[in-house]
Amino acid sequence: MQTDFFRMPGQDPHKTRARAILAAHPEVRSLFGRNPWTAAITLGIVAAQTVIACYLGTLGLSYWWLAVLVALVIGVFANHALYVVIHDATHETVFRSRFLNRIVLIVADLPNVVPGAMGFRGYHKLHHSGRSHYDGDPDLPNEWEARLVRDVWWRKAIWLFCFPFLQISRVHRVPPVNLFSAWSIASYVAAAAYALSIWYFFGLNGVVYLFACFWFSTGLHPLGARWISEHYTLDPNQDTSSYYGPINKVALNIGYHNEHHDFPRVPWNRLPQLRAMAPEFYDNLAVHTSWTRLFIDFLFDPRYTLFARVVRSG
């Protein structure tokens, strides 16, 4: 069993590849920019989640099982897409205005019940600036997590189930992020008002649905394999992997992760064009084509542990 991270020397390969791509294909710069239509998609998804939550709320708590079932089958995809919106708004590829991007963050975070968009904004920027550095990248698991989980399938399942809150345990390792800024407080108040309104006017079961969507879209669900596909690896020579499967169509191309880390200024809808413009830089990389297959492999393949991450010293 692997007992340590893949410790590799050298600089971030994304920076090196980005420079090489720009030298070979300067036209890639034309993909930089914003996609304001992302805001319209956000409003549509939030409205749909609200309608479903309100209806399930009227059924009463005796239908909690239906709320969870609908969340597992439908709601997780909506919630996951909202996380991608939060991701793009963090990179300010929705609007040019920082103010408007923060409004998008708050709106997209409403159905999450546990608001985290503003915290994500801060920590995700650290993930990019300190990627693969243990004291700088909050996406890397703690060493104690990896030692505790090991290569045991049921421990990995519990880890995935608890993934939404385990990330909080990593913040002590990285530079601090202000979780009580004015924008953060506004986000907390808006999310609380949203959830309490659904509870008060339609019933608690609506909140059960929303919480189930939040919980399973980031953890023990085939969609949760997205977080495995991005940076967990069995090849220490490849820090990041992309996913090119069909769920990208409803996941706003978040699977194009090598492309995103190479050029964070490219909005989600143009990432396939980026790969098409520079195929010689991406065709030789290992990719995932099924999050469901990866979900099963991660659980039952003993080669996959939480140590299956590259940690760089350069």
PDB file of N, CA and C in Angstrom, residues 31-33 93 263-271:
ATOM      1  N   LEU A  31      -9.719  32.979 -26.811  1.00  0.00           N
ATOM      2  CA  LEU A  31     -10.690  32.273 -25.979  1.00  0.00           C
ATOM      3  C   LEU A  31     -10.830  32.900 -24.601  1.00  0.00           C
ATOM      4  N   PHE A  32      -9.880  33.744 -24.212  1.00  0.00           N
ATOM      5  CA  PHE A  32      -9.970  34.392 -22.905  1.00  0.00           C
ATOM      6  C   PHE A  32     -11.195  35.307 -22.888  1.00  0.00           C
ATOM      7  N   GLY A  33     -11.840  35.409 -21.743  1.00  0.00           N
ATOM      8  CA  GLY A  33     -12.974  36.322 -21.659  1.00  0.00           C
ATOM      9  C   GLY A  33     -14.024  35.871 -20.678  1.00  0.00           C
ATOM     10  N   THR A  93     -15.061  34.703 -14.792  1.00  0.00           N
ATOM     11  CA  THR A  93     -15.289  34.459 -16.221  1.00  0.00           C
ATOM     12  C   THR A  93     -16.778  34.470 -16.563  1.00  0.00           C
ATOM     13  N   PHE A 263      -5.294  27.355 -18.501  1.00  0.00           N
ATOM     14  CA  PHE A 263      -5.798  28.696 -18.824  1.00  0.00           C
ATOM     15  C   PHE A 263      -7.073  28.989 -18.029  1.00  0.00           C
ATOM     16  N   PRO A 264      -6.939  29.415 -16.776  1.00  0.00           N
ATOM     17  CA  PRO A 264      -8.123  29.685 -15.944  1.00  0.00           C
ATOM     18  C   PRO A 264      -8.996  30.823 -16.459  1.00  0.00           C
ATOM     19  N   ARG A 265      -8.473  31.625 -17.382  1.00  0.00           N
ATOM     20  CA  ARG A 265      -9.241  32.762 -17.904  1.00  0.00           C
ATOM     21  C   ARG A 265     -10.170  32.366 -19.046  1.00  0.00           C
ATOM     22  N   VAL A 266     -10.168  31.100 -19.420  1.00  0.00           N
ATOM     23  CA  VAL A 266     -11.073  30.619 -20.470  1.00  0.00           C
ATOM     24  C   VAL A 266     -12.368  30.146 -19.815  1.00  0.00           C
ATOM     25  N   PRO A 267     -13.523  30.719 -20.166  1.00  0.00           N
ATOM     26  CA  PRO A 267     -14.788  30.288 -19.550  1.00  0.00           C
ATOM     27  C   PRO A 267     -15.155  28.867 -19.959  1.00  0.00           C
ATOM     28  N   TRP A 268     -16.051  28.270 -19.200  1.00  0.00           N
ATOM     29  CA  TRP A 268     -16.371  26.850 -19.343  1.00  0.00           C
ATOM     30  C   TRP A 268     -16.802  26.462 -20.751  1.00  0.00           C
ATOM     31  N   ASN A 269     -17.555  27.335 -21.440  1.00  0.00           N
ATOM     32  CA  ASN A 269     -18.108  26.966 -22.749  1.00  0.00           C
ATOM     33  C   ASN A 269     -17.060  26.939 -23.852  1.00  0.00           C
ATOM     34  N   ARG A 270     -15.866  27.507 -23.600  1.00  0.00           N
ATOM     35  CA  ARG A 270     -14.823  27.538 -24.627  1.00  0.00           C
ATOM     36  C   ARG A 270     -13.713  26.519 -24.384  1.00  0.00           C
ATOM     37  N   LEU A 271     -13.798  25.759 -23.299  1.00  0.00           N
ATOM     38  CA  LEU A 271     -12.735  24.798 -23.004  1.00  0.00           C
ATOM     39  C   LEU A 271     -12.584  23.723 -24.079  1.00  0.00           C
TER      40      LEU A 271
END
